[in-house]
PDB file of C-alpha atoms and ligand atoms in Angstrom:
ATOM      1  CA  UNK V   1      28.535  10.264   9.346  1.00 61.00           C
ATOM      2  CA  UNK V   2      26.285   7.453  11.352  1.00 61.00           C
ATOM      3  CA  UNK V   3      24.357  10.268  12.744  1.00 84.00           C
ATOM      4  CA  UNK V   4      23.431  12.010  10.112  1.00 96.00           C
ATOM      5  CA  UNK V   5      20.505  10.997   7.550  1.00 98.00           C
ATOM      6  CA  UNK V   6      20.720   8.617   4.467  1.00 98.00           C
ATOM      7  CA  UNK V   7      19.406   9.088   1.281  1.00 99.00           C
ATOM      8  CA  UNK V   8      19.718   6.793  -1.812  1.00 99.00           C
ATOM      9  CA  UNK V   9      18.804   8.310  -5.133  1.00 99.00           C
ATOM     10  CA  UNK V  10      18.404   6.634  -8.224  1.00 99.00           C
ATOM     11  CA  UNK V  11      20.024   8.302 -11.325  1.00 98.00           C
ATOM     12  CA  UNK V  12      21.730  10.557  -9.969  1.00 98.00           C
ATOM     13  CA  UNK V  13      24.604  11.176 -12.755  1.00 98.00           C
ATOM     14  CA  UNK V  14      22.460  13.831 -13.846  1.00 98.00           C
ATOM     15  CA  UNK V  15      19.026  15.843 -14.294  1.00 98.00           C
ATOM     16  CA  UNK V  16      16.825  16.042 -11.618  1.00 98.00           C
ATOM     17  CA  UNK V  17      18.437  13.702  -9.579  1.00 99.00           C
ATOM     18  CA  UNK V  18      21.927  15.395  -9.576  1.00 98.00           C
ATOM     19  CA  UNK V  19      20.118  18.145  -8.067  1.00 98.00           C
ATOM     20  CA  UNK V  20      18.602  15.981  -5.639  1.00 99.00           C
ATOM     21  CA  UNK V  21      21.749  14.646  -4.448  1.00 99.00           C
ATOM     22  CA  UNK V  22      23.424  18.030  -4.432  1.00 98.00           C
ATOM     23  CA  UNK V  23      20.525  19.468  -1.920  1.00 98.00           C
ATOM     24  CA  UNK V  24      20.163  16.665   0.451  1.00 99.00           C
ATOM     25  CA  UNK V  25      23.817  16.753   0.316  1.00 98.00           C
ATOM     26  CA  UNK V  26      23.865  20.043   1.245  1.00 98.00           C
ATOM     27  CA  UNK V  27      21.092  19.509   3.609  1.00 98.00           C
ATOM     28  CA  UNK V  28      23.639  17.628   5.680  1.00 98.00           C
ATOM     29  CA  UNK V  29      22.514  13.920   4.604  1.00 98.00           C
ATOM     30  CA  UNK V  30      24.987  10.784   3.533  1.00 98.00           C
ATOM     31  CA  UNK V  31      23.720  10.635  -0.274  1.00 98.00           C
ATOM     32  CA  UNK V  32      24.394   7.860  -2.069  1.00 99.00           C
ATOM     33  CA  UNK V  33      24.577   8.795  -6.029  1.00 99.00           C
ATOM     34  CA  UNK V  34      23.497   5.551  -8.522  1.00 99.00           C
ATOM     35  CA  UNK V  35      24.583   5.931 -11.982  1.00 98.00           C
ATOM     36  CA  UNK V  36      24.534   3.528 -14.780  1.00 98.00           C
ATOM     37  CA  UNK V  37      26.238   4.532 -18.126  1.00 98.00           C
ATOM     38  CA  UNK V  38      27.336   8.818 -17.132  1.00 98.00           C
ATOM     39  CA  UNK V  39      30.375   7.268 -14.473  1.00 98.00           C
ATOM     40  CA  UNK V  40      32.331  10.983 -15.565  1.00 98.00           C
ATOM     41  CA  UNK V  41      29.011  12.979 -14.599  1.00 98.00           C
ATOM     42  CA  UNK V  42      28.546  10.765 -11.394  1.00 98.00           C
ATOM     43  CA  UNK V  43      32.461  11.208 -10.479  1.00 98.00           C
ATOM     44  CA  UNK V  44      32.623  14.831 -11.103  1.00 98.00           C
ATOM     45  CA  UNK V  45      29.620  15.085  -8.668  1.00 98.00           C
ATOM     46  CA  UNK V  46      30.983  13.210  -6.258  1.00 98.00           C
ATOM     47  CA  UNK V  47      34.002  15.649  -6.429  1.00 98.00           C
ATOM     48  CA  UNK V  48      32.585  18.327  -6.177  1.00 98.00           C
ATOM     49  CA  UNK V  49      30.737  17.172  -2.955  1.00 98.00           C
ATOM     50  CA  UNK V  50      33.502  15.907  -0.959  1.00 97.00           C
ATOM     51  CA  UNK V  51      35.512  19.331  -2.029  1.00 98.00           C
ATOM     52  CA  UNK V  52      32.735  20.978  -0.091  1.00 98.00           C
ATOM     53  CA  UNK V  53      33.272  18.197   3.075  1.00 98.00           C
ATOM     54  CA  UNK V  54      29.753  17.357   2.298  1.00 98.00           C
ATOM     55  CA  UNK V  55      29.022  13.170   2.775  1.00 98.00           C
ATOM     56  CA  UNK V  56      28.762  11.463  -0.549  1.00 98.00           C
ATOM     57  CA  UNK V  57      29.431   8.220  -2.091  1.00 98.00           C
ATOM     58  CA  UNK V  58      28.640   6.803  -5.747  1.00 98.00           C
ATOM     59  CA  UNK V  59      27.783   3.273  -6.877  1.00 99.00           C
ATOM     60  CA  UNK V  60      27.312   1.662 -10.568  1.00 99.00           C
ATOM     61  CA  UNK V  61      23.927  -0.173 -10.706  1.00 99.00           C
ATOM     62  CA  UNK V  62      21.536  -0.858 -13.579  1.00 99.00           C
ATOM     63  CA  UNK V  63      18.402  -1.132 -11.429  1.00 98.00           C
ATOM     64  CA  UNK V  64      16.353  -2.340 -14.247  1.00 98.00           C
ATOM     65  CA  UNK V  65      17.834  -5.786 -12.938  1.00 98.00           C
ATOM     66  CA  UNK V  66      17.107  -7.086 -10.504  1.00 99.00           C
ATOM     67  CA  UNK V  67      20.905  -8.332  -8.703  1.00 98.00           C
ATOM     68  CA  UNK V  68      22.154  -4.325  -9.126  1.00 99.00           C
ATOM     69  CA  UNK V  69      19.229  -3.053  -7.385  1.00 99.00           C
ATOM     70  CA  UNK V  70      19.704  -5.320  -4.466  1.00 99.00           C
ATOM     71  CA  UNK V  71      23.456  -4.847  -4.667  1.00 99.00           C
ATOM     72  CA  UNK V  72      23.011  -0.683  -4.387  1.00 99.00           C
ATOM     73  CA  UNK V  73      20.593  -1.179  -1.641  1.00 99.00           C
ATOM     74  CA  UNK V  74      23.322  -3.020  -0.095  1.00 98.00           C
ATOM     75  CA  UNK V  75      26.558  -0.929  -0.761  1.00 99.00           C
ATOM     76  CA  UNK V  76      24.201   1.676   1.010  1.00 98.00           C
ATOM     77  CA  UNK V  77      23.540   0.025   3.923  1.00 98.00           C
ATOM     78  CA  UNK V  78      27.273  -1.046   3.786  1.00 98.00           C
ATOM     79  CA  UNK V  79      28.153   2.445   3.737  1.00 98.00           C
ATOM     80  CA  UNK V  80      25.610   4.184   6.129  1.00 98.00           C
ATOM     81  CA  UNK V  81      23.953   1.731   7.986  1.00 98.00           C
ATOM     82  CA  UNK V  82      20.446   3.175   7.218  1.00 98.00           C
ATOM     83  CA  UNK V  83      18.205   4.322   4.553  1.00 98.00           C
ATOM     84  CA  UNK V  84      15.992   7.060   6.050  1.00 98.00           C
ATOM     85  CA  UNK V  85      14.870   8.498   2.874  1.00 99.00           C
ATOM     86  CA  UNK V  86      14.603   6.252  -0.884  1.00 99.00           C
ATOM     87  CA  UNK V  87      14.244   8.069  -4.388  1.00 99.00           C
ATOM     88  CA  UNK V  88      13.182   6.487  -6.944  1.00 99.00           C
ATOM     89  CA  UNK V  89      14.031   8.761  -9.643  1.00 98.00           C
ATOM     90  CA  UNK V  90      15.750   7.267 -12.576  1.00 99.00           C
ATOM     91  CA  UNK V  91      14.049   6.847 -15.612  1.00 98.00           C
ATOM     92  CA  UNK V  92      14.347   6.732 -19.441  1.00 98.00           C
ATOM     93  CA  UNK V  93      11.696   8.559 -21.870  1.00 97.00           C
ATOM     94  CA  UNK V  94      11.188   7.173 -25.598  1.00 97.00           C
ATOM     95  CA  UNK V  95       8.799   8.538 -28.320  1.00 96.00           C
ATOM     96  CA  UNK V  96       7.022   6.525 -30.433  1.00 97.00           C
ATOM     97  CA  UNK V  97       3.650   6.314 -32.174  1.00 98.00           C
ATOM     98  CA  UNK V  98       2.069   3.177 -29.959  1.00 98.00           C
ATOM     99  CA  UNK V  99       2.094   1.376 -32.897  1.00 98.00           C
ATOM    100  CA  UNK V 100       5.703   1.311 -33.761  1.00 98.00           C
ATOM    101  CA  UNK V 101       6.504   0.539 -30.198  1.00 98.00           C
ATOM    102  CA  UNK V 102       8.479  -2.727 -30.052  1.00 98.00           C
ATOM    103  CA  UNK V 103       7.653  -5.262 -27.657  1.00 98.00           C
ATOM    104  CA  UNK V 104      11.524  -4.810 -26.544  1.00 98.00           C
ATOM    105  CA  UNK V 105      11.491  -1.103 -26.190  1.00 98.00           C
ATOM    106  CA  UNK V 106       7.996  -1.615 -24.387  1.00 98.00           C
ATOM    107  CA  UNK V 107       9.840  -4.262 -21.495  1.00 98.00           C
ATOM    108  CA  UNK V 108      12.543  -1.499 -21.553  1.00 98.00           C
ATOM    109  CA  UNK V 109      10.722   0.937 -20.458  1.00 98.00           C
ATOM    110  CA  UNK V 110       8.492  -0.811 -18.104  1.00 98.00           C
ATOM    111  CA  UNK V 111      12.161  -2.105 -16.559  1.00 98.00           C
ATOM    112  CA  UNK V 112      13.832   1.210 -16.011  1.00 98.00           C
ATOM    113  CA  UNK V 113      10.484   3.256 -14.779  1.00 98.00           C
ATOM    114  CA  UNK V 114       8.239   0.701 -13.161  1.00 99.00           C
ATOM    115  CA  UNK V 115       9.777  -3.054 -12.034  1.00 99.00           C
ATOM    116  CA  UNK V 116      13.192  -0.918 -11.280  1.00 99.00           C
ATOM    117  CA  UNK V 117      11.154   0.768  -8.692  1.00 99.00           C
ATOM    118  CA  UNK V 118       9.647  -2.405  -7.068  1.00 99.00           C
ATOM    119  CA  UNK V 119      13.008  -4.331  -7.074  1.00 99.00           C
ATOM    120  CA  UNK V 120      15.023  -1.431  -5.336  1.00 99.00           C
ATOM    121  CA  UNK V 121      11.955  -0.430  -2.725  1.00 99.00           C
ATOM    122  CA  UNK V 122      11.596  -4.202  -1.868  1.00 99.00           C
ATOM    123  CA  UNK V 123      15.331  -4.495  -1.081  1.00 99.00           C
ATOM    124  CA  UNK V 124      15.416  -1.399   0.798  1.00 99.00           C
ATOM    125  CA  UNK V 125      12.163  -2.305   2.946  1.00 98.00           C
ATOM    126  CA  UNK V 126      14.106  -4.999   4.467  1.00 98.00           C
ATOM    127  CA  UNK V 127      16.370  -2.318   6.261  1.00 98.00           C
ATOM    128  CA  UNK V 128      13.420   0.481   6.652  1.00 98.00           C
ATOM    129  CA  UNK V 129      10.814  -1.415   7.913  1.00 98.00           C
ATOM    130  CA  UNK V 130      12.812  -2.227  11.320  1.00 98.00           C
ATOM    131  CA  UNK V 131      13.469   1.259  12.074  1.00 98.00           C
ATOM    132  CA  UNK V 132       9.911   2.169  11.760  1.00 98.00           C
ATOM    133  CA  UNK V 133      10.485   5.337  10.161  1.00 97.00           C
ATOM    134  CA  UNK V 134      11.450   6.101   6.890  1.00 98.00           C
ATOM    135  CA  UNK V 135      10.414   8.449   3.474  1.00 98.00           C
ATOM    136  CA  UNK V 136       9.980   7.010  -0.114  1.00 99.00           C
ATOM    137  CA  UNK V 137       9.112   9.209  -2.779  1.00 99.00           C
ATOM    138  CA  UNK V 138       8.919   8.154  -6.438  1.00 99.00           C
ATOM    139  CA  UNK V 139       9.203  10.025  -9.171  1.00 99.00           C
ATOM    140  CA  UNK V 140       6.414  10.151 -11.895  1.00 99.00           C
ATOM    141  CA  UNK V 141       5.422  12.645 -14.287  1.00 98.00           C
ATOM    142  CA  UNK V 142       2.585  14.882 -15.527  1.00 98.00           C
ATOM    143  CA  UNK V 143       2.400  12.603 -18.263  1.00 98.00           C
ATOM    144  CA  UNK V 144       1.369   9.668 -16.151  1.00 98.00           C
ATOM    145  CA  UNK V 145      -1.580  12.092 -15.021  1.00 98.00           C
ATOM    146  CA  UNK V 146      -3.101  13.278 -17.748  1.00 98.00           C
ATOM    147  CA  UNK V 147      -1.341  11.100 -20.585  1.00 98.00           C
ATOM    148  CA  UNK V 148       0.723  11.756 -23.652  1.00 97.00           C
ATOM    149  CA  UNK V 149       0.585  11.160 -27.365  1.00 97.00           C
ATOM    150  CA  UNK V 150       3.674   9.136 -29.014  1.00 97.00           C
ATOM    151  CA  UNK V 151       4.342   8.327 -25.248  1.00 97.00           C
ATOM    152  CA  UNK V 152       2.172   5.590 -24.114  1.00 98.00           C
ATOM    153  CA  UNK V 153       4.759   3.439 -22.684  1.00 98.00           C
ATOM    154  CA  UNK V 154       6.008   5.904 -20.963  1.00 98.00           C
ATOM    155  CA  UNK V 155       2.917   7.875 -19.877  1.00 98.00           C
ATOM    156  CA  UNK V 156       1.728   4.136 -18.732  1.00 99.00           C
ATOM    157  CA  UNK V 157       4.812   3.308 -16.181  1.00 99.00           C
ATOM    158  CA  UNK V 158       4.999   6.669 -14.506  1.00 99.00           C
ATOM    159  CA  UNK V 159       0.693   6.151 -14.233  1.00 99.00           C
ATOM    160  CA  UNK V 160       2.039   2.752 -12.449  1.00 99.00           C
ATOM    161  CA  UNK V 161       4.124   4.366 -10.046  1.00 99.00           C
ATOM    162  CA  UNK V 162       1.067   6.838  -8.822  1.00 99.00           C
ATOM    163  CA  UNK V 163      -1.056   3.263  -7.918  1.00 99.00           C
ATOM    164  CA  UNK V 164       2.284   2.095  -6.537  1.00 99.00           C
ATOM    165  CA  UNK V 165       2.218   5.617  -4.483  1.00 99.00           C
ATOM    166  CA  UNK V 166      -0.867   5.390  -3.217  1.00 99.00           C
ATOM    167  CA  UNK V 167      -1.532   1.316  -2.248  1.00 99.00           C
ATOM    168  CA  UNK V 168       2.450   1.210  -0.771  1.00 99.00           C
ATOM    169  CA  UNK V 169       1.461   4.120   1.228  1.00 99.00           C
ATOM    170  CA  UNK V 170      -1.228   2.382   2.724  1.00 99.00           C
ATOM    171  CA  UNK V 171       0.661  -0.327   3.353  1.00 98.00           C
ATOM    172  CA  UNK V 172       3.389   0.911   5.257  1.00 98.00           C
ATOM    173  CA  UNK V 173       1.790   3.669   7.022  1.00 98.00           C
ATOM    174  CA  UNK V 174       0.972   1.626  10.256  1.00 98.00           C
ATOM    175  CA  UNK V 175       4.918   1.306  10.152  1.00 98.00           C
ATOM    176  CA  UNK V 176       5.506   5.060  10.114  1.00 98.00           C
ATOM    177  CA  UNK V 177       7.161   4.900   6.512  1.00 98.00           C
ATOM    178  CA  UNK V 178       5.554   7.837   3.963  1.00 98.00           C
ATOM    179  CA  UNK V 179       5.278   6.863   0.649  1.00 99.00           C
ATOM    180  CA  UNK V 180       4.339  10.071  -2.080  1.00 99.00           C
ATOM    181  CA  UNK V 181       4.983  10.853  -5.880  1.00 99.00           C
ATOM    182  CA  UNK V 182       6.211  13.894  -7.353  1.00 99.00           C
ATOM    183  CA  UNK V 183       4.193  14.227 -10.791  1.00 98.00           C
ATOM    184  CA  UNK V 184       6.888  16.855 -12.495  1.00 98.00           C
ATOM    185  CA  UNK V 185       6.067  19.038 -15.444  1.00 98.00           C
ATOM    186  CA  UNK V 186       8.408  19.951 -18.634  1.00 97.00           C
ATOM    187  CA  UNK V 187      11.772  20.128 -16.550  1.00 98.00           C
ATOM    188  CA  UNK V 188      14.714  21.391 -18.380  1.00 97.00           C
ATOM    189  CA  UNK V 189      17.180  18.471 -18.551  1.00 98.00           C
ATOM    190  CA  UNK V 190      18.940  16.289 -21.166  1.00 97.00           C
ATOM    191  CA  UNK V 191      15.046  14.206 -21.846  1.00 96.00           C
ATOM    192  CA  UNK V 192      14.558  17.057 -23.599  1.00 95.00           C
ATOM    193  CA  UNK V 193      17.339  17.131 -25.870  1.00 95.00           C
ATOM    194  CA  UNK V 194      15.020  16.050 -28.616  1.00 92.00           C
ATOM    195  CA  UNK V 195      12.416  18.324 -27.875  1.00 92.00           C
ATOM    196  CA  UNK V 196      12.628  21.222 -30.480  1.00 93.00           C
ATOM    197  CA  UNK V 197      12.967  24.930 -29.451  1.00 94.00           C
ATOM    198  CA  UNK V 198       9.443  25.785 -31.155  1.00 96.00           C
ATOM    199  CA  UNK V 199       7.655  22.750 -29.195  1.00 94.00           C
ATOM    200  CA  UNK V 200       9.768  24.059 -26.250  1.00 95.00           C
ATOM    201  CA  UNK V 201       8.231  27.424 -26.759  1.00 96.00           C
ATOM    202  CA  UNK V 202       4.624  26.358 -27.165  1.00 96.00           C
ATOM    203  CA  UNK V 203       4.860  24.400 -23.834  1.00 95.00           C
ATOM    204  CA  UNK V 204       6.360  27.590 -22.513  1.00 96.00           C
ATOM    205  CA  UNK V 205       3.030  29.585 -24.042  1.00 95.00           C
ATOM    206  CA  UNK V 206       0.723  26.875 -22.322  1.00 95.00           C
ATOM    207  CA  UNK V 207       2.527  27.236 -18.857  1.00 97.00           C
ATOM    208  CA  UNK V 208       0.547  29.579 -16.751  1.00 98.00           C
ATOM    209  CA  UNK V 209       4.175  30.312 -15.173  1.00 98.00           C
ATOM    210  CA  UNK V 210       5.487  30.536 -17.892  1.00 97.00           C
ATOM    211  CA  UNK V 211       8.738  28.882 -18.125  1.00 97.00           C
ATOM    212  CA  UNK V 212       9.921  25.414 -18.230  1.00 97.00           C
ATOM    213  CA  UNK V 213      10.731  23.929 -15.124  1.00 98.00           C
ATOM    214  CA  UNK V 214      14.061  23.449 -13.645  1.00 98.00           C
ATOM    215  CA  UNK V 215      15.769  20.393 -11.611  1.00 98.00           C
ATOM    216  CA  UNK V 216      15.995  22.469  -8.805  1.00 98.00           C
ATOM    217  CA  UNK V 217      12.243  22.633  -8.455  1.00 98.00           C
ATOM    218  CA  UNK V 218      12.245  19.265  -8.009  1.00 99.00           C
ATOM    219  CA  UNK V 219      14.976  18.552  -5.643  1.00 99.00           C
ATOM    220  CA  UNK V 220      13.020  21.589  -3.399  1.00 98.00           C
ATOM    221  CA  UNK V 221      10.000  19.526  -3.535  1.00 98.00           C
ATOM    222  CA  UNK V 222      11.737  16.330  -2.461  1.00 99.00           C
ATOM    223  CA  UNK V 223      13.256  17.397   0.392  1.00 98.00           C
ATOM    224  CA  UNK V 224      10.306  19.441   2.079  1.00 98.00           C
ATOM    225  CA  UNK V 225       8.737  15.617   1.560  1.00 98.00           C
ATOM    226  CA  UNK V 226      11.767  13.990   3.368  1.00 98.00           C
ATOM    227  CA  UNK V 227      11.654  16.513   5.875  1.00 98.00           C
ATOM    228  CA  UNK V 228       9.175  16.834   8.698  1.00 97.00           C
ATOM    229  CA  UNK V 229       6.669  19.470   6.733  1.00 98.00           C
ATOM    230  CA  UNK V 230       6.205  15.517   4.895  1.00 98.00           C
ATOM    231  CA  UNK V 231       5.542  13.780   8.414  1.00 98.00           C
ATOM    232  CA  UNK V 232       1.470  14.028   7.827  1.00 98.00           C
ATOM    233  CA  UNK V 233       1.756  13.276   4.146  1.00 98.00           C
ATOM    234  CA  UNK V 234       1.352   9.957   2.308  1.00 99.00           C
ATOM    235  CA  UNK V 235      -0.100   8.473  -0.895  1.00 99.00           C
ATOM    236  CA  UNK V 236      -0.116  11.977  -2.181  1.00 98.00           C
ATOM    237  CA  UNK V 237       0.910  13.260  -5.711  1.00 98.00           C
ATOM    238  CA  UNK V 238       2.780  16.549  -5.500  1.00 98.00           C
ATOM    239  CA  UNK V 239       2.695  17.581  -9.397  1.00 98.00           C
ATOM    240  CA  UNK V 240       5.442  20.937  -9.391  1.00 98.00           C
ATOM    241  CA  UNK V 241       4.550  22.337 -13.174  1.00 98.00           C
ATOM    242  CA  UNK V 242       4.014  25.861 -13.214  1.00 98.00           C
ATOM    243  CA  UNK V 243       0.426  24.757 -13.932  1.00 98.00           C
ATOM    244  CA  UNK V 244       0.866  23.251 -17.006  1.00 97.00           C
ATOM    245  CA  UNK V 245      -1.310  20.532 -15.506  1.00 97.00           C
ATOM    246  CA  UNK V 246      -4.386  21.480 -12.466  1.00 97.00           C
ATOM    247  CA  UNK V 247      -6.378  18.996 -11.618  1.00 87.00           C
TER     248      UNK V 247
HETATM  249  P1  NAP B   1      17.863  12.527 -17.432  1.00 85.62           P
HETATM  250  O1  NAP B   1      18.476  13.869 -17.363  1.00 85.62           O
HETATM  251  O2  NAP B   1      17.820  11.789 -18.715  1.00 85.62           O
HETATM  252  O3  NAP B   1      18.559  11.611 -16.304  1.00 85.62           O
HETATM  253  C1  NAP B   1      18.135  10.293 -16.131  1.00 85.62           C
HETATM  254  C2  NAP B   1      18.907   9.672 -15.004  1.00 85.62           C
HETATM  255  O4  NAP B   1      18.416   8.325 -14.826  1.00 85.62           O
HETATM  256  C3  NAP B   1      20.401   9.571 -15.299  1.00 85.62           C
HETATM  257  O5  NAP B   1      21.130   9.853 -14.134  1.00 85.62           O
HETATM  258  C4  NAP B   1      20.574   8.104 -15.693  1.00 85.62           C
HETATM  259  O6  NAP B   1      21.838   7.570 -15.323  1.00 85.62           O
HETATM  260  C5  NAP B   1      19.523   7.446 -14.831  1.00 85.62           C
HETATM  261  N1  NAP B   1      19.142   6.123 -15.348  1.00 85.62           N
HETATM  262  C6  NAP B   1      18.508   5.822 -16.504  1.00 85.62           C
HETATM  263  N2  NAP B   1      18.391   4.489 -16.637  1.00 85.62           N
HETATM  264  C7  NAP B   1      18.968   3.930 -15.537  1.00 85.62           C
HETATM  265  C8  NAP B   1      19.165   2.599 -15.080  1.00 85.62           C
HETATM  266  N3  NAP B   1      18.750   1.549 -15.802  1.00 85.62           N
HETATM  267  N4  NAP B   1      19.803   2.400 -13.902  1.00 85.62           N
HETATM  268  C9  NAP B   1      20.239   3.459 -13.176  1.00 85.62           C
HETATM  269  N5  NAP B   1      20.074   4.738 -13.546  1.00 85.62           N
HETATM  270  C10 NAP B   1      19.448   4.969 -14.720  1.00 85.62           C
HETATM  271  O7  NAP B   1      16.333  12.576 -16.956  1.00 85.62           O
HETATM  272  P2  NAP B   1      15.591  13.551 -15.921  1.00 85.62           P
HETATM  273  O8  NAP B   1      14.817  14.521 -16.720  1.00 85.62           O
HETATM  274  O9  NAP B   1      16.505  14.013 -14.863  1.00 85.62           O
HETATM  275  O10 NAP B   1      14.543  12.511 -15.316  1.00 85.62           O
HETATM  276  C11 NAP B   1      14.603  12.053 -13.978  1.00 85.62           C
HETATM  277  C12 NAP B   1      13.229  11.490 -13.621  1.00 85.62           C
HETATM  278  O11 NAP B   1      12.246  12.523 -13.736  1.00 85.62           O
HETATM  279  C13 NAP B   1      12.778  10.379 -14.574  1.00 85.62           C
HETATM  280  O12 NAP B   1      12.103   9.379 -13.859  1.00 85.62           O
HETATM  281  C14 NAP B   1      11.825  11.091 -15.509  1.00 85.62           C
HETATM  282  O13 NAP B   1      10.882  10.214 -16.070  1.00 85.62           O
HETATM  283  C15 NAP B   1      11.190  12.093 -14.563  1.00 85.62           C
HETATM  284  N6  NAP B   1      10.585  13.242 -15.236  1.00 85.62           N
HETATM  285  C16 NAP B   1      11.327  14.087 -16.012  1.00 85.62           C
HETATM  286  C17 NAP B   1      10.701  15.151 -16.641  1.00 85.62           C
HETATM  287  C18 NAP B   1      11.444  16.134 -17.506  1.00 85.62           C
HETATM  288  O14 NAP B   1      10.771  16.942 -18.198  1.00 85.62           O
HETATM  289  N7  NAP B   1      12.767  16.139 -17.519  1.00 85.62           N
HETATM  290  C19 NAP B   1       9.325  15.358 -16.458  1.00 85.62           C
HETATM  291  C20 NAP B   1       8.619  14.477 -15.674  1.00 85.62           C
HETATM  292  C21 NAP B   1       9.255  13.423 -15.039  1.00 85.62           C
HETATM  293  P3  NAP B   1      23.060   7.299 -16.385  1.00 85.62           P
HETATM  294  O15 NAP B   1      23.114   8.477 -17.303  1.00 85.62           O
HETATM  295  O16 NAP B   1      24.228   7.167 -15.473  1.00 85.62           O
HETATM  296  O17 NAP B   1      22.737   6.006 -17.083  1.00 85.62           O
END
């Protein structure tokens, strides 16, 4: 268990990060899965790892504040000893003409996608920085690219975590820790459970791969970062989309 790699993603009950854990788990790594409100989804997936002898463990934490975020760096380190490899994937989306956004549902936001991020990397830093090695990689969106209507909030903290990306990187490369964003496109998971079928479809029709994306091409992405193919990269954006999005 000590020998292997650590990872520690963030929401990991379901959507892309479920499939994250499930890979690295697969991939041979400890993974520890964060959940907040899913505890079934987060059990069954914890089941279903250790059925496979695969190195798991799962851990309650609203990291929008700041005492869980230390406390699920810590459980990790409790755990495993290590973080190698931090994901910084949990988020929350909401849709709202800027105007009707509330200054609550604006902090909300802002906690869950952006200061989440800072509290749980700063924690984690403590126990990565010593080891002088070590892989963050945050996950932001197309829509903190290139921006989207009735999403400001939203399109504004994943536009925060590219800056984050890119200054942290340069920051802690002299300490051998790579720090890069993965800007996903439309990715089939429950965020889009209010998205209708026809807008679904149009996205589809604008998609020069046409299809919607799937966790899986996310998790893929993730791990060739955490792996060595990553050990040259840092401060970069990979955006996986189908090119729905080319800069
Ligand atoms: P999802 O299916 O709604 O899953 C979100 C995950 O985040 C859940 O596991 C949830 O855990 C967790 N989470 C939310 N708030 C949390 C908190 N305060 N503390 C801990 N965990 C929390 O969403 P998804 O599509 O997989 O999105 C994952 C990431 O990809 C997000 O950052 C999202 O912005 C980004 N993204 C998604 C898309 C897309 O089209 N799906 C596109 C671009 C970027 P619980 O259910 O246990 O609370």
């Amino acid at each position: 268990m000590k020998n292997k790699k650590t990872v520690l993603v963030t929401g990991s009950s379901r959507g892309i990060g479920r499939e994250i854990a499930k890979l690295f788990a697969e991939d041979d790594y400890n993974v520890v899965i964060n959940y907040n409100n899913s505890e079934d989804e987060a059990i069954q997936l914890l089941n279903e790892l250790n059925s496979k002898n695969l190195s798991a463990r799962i851990f309650k934490a609203d990291i929008s504040k700041i005492e869980e975020a230390n406390a699920l760096v810590n459980y990790t380190i409790g755990q495993f000893e290590k973080i190698d490899v931090l994901i910084n994937n949990a988020g929350i989306s909401k849709f709202n003409l800027f105007t009707d956004i509330s200054y609550d549902e604006w902090h909300e936001v802002m906690n869950v996608n952006l200061n989440s991020v800072f509290y749980v990397t700063k924690k984690a830093l403590q126990y990565m920085l010593p080891e002088l090695q070590g892989k963050i990689i945050n996950i932001s969106s197309i829509w903190g690219i290139v921006g989207a209507s009735n999403e400001v909030h939203y399109s504004a903290s994943k536009a925060a975590l590219l800056g984050m990306t890119k200054a942290l990187a340069k920051e802690l490369g002299p300490s051998n820790i790579q720090v890069n964003a993965i800007a996903p496109g439309v990715i089939q998971t429950d965020m889009l459970n209010d998205v209708s079928d026809e807008t679904l479809e149009i996205l589809k029709y604008e998609t020069p791969l046409m299809r919607i994306g799937k966790p899986s091409d996310i998790a893929k992405c993730a791990l060739f970062l955490a792996s060595d193919g990553g050990d040259f990269m840092t401060g970069q954006v990979i955006s996986s989309n189908g090119g729905f999005v080319i800069n």
